[in-house]
Every structure is written in structure tokens, then in C-alpha cells.
Short mmCIF file of C-alpha atoms in Angstrom, two decimals:
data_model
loop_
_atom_site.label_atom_id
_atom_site.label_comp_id
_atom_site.label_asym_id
_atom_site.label_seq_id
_atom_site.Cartn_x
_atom_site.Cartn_y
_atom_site.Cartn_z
CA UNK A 15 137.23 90.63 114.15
CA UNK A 16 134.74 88.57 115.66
CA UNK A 17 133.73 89.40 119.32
CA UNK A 18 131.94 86.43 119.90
CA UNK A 19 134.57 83.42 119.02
CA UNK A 20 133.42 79.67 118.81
CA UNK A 21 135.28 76.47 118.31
CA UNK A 22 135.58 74.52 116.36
CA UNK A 23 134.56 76.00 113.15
CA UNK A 24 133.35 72.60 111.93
CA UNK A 25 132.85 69.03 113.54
CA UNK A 26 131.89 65.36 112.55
CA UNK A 27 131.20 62.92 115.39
CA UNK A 28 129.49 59.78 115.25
CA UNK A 29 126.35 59.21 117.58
CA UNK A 30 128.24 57.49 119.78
CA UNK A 31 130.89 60.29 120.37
CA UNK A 32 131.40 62.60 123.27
CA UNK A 33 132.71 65.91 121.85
CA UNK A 34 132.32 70.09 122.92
CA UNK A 35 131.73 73.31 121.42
CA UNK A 36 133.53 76.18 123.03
CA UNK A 37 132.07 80.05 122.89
CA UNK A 38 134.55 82.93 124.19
CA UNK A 39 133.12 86.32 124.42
CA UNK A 40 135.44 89.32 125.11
CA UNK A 41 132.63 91.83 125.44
CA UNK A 42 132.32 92.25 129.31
CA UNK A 43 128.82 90.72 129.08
CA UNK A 44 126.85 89.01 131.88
CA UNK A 45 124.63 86.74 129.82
CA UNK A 46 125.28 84.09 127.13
CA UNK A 47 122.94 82.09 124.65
CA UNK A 48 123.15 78.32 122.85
CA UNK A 49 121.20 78.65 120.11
CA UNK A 50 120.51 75.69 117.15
CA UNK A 51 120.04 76.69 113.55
CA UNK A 52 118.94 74.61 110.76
CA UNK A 53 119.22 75.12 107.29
CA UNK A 54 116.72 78.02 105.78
CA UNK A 55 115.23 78.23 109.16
CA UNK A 56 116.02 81.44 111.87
CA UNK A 57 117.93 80.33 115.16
CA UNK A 58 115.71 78.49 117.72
CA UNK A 59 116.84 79.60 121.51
CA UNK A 60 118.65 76.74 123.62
CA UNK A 61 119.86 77.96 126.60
CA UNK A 62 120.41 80.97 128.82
CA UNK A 63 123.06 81.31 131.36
CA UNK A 64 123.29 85.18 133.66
CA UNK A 65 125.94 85.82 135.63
CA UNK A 66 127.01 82.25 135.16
CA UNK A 67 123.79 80.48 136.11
CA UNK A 68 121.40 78.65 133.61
CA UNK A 69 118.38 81.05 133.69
CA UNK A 70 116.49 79.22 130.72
CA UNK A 71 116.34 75.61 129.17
CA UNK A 72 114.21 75.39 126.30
CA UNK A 73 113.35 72.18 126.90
CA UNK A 74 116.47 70.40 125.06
CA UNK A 75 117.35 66.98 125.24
CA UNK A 76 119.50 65.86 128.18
CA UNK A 77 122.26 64.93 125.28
CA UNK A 78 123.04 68.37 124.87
CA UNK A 79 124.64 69.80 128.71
CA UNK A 80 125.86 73.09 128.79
CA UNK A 81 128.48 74.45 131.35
CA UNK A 82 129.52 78.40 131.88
CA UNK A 83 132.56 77.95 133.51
CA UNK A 84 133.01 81.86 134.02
CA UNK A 85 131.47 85.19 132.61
CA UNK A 86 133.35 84.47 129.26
CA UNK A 87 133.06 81.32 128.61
CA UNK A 88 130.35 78.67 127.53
CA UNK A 89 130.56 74.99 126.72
CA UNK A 90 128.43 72.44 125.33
CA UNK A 91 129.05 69.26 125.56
CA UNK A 92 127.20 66.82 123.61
CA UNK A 93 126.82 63.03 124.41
CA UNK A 94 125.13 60.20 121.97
CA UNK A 95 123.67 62.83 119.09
CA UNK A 96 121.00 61.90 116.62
CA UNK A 97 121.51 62.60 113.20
CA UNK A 98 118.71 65.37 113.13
CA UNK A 99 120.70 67.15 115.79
CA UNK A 100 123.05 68.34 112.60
CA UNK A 101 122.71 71.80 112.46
CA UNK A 102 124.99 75.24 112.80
CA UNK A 103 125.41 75.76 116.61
CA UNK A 104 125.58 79.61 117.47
CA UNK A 105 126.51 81.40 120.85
CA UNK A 106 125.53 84.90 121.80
CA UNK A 107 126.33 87.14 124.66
CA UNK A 108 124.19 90.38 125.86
CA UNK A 109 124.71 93.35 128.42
CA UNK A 110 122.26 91.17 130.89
CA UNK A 111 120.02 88.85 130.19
CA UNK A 112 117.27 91.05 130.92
CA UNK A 113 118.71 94.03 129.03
CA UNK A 114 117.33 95.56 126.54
CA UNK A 115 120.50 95.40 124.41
CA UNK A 116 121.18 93.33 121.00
CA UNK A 117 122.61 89.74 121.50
CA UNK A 118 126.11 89.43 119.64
CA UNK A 119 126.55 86.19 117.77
CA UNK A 120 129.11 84.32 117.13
CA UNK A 121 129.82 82.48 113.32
CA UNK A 122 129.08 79.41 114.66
CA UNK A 123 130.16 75.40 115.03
CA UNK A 124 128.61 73.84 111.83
CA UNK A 125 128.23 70.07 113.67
CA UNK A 126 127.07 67.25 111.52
CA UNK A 127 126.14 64.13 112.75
CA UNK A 128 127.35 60.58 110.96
CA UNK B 292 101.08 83.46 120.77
CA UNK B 293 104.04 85.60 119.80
CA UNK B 294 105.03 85.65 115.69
CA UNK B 295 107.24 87.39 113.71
CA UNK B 296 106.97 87.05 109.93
CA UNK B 297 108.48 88.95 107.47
CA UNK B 298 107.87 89.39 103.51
CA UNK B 299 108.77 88.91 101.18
CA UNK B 300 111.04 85.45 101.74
CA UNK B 301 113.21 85.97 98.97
CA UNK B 302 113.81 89.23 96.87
CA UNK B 303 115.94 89.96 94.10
CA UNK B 304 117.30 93.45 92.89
CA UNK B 305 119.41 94.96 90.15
CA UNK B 306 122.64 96.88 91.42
CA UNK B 307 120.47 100.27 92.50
CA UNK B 308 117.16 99.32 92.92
CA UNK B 309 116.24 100.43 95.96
CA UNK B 310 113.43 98.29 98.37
CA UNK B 311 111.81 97.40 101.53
CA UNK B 312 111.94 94.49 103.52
CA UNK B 313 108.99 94.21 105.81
CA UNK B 314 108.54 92.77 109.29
CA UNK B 315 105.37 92.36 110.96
CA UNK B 316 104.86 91.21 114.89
CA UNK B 317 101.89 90.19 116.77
CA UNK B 318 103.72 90.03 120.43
CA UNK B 319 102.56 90.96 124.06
CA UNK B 320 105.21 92.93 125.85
CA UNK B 321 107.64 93.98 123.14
CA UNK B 322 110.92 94.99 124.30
CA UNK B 323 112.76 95.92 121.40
CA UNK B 324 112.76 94.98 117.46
CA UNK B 325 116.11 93.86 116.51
CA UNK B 326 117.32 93.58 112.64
CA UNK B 327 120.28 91.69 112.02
CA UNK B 328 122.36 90.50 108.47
CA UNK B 329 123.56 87.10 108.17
CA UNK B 330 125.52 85.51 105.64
CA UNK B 331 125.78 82.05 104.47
CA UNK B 332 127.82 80.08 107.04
CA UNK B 333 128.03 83.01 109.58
CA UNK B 334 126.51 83.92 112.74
CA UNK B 335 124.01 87.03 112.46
CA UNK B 336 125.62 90.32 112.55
CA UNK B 337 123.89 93.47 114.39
CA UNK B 338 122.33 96.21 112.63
CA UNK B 339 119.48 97.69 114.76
CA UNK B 340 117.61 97.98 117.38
CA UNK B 341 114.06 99.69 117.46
CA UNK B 342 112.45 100.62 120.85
CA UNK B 343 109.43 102.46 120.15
CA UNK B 344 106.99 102.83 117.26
CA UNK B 345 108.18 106.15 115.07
CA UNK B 346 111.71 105.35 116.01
CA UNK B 347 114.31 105.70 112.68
CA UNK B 348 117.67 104.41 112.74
CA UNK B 349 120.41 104.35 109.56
CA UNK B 350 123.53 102.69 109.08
CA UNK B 351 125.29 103.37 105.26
CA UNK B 352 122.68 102.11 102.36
CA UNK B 353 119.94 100.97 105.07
CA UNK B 354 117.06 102.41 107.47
CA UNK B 355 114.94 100.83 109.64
CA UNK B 356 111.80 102.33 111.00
CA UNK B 357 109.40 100.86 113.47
CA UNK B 358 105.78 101.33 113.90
CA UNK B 359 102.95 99.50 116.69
CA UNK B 360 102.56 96.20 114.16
CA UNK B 361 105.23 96.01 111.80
CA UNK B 362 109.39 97.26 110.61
CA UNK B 363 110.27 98.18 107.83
CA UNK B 364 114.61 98.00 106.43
CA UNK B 365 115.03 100.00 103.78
CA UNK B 366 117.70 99.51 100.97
CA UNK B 367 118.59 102.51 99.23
CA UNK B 368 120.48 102.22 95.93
CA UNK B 369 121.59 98.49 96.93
CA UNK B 370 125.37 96.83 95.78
CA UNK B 371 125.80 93.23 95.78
CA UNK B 372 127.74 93.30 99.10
CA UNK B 373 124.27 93.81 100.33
CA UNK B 374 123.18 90.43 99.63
CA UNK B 375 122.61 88.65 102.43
CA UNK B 376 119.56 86.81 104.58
CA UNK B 377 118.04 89.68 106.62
CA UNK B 378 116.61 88.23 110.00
CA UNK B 379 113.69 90.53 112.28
CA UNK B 380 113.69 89.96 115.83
CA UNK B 381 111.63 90.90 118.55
CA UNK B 382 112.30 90.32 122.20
CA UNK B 383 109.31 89.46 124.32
CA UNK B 384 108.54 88.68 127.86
CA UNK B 385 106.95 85.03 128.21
CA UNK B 386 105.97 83.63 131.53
CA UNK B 387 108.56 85.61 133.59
CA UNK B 388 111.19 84.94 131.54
CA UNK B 389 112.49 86.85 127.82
CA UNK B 390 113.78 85.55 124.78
CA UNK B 391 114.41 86.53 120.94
CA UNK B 392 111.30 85.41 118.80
CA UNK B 393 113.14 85.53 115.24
CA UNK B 394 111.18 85.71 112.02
CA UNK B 395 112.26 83.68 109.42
CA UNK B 396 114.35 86.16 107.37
CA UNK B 397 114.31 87.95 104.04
CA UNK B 398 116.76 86.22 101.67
CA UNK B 399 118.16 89.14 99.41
CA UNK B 400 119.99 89.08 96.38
CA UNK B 401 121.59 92.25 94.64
CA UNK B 402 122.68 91.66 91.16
CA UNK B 403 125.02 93.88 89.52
#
């Protein structure tokens, strides 16, 4: 079983559509990740959020906002998407942010973009 | 500037033929070498983590050792479960704050 559990699996929106990907972790962990992946490439960081507060933005467009609402759960909500925003969206989760510990990933929300 | 590259991109094997995937780092401040497996459509899974150079760990048909500039995974007698794009990861410290730099992975096929 996956630790790490995102939803949806898969999603279609236009660009015009307001839609968001959910990320539960059930690892008692303190920090959690958005990372994008395209295809053949490795995953490119997104965001950071520790104990709940955004600790890094890699510089993303403002169409992508995350939210942590609590230590186990992330959001993304995504407003007006380009079509080269299609990509397989991944969460993580760590001991701490600053921990020396692996990242746990999640499969993913595969999001294409009409 | 931190990189991570790995060799060779792709590699293919017969059922048995053992290899080595390689990862080499040029990085300021390394704070642990992470490999992880990931299959088509599927988040990366954990393997290892590497802390120090002359560190060894194993899990089942695979070893990972870790010197100052480079990782090595080694496949020992490999079965086509095994194939899979292998991703190297090293975490780094960069202006205050850390991330994962990822290399861009080892695709590896294991025919039987």
C-alpha cells in the first residue's frame, strides 16, 4: 500500500478550468513536497511546506497555489493552465524538511491539459 | 552549480547479467545520496540512502555504494521485475535552504 496517497489518479481540464490535486500522507511527517514531472525527465521541485508553512517556492507560476491545510494534507489548486503545464504531478512527505531522511512519493496525478 | 548525472541512460540486460549503474555528483554541501526505482506511471519508490563516502547498503538483488564523486547500484543476477527507471539523488544545501537535485535516471531493461 501506498503511504503517500494522491487524487485523482488522472485529470483533464481545459485552460479555463479551476480544478485540485489532493496528497494524504499517513506517515507522521512534518514536511511535504509538489513536485512536476515531465515525460523522460526526473521530478523538478515545486514547493515545500514544514510544519504547515510554505518554506520554498521554486519560482512557479501564480496559476499553480498550494494550500497545507494540516500536517497530512496538501492541495494544489490550479487556475487557467497552459497546455505545457501537462505533466505527472507528484507529492512527497519527509521526517522534516531539514532531515536528513528519504522523501516518500506518492504515484502521482497524471494532469493533462486540453 | 550542483549536477547529478548518471550513465549510462538506458541499459539493457539478459535475465542474469549482472551490472552497474553509475551516478556521479559535483555538489557543495552534500547531505545524503538517495537512489530510488520508479516505474512507468508511478511515483519513485525508496531504495537507499548513502551518507558518507565508503558507505554500502543492500536490499535483495541490489547494492549501492558511495564514494567522494560518484554511486554506484549494483544489479546482481537481474530478473525482469527489475526493470525499471533508476533515479540518483542528492540533497544539497543552496542559499539557506535544501532540496533534492535528481539526475536524470538510468532506464533499465531486464530481458528474460
Amino acid at each position: 500500500d501506498t503511504e503517500v496517497t494522491q487524487t485523482p489518479k488522472h485529470l483533464v481540464m481545459g485552460m479555463t478550468n479551476k480544478k485540485s490535486l489532493k496528497c494524504e500522507q499517513h506517515l507522521g511527517h512534518n514536511a511535504m513536497y509538489w513536485y512536476k514531472q515531465k515525460a523522460k525527465k526526473p521530478p523538478e521541485l515545486m514547493f515545500v511546506y514544514s510544519y504547515e508553512k510554505l518554506s520554498i517556492n521554486e519560482s512557479v507560476p501564480s496559476r499553480f497555489s498550494p494550500e497545507c491545510p494540516n500536517s497530512s494534507l496538501l492541495n494544489l489548486h490550479l487556475h487557467a493552465l497552459q497546455p505545457e503545464d501537462s505533466a505527472l504531478y507528484l507529492c512527497a512527505s519527509s521526517q522534516a524538511w531539514r532531515s536528513v531522511q528519504p522523501q516518500h512519493f506518492g504515484d502521482g496525478t497524471r494532469l493533462s491539459i486540453l | 552549480e550542483d549536477q547529478v548525472t548518471q550513465s549510462p541512460e538506458a541499459l539493457r540486460l539478459q535475465e542474469g547479467e549482472s551490472s552497474s549503474l553509475n551516478c556521479s555528483y559535483t555538489v557543495s554541501g552534500l547531505r545524503g545520496l538517495f537512489w530510488y526505482r520508479q516505474d512507468p506511471g508511478k511515483g519513485p519508490e525508496f531504495l537507499f540512502t548513502l551518507y558518507s563516502a565508503g558507505e554500502e547498503k543492500e536490499k535483495e538483488r541490489l547494492k549501492a555504494t558511495l564514494t567522494k564523486k560518484e554511486s554506484f547500484l549494483h544489479i546482481t543476477a537481474p530478473k525482469p521485475e527489475d526493470s525499471a527507471t533508476y533515479l540518483c539523488a542528492v540533497r544539497v544545501t543552496q542559499g539557506g535552504s535544501e532540496k533534492l537535485v535528481f539526475g536524470k535516471g538510468t532506464k533499465l531493461t531486464v530481458n528474460p
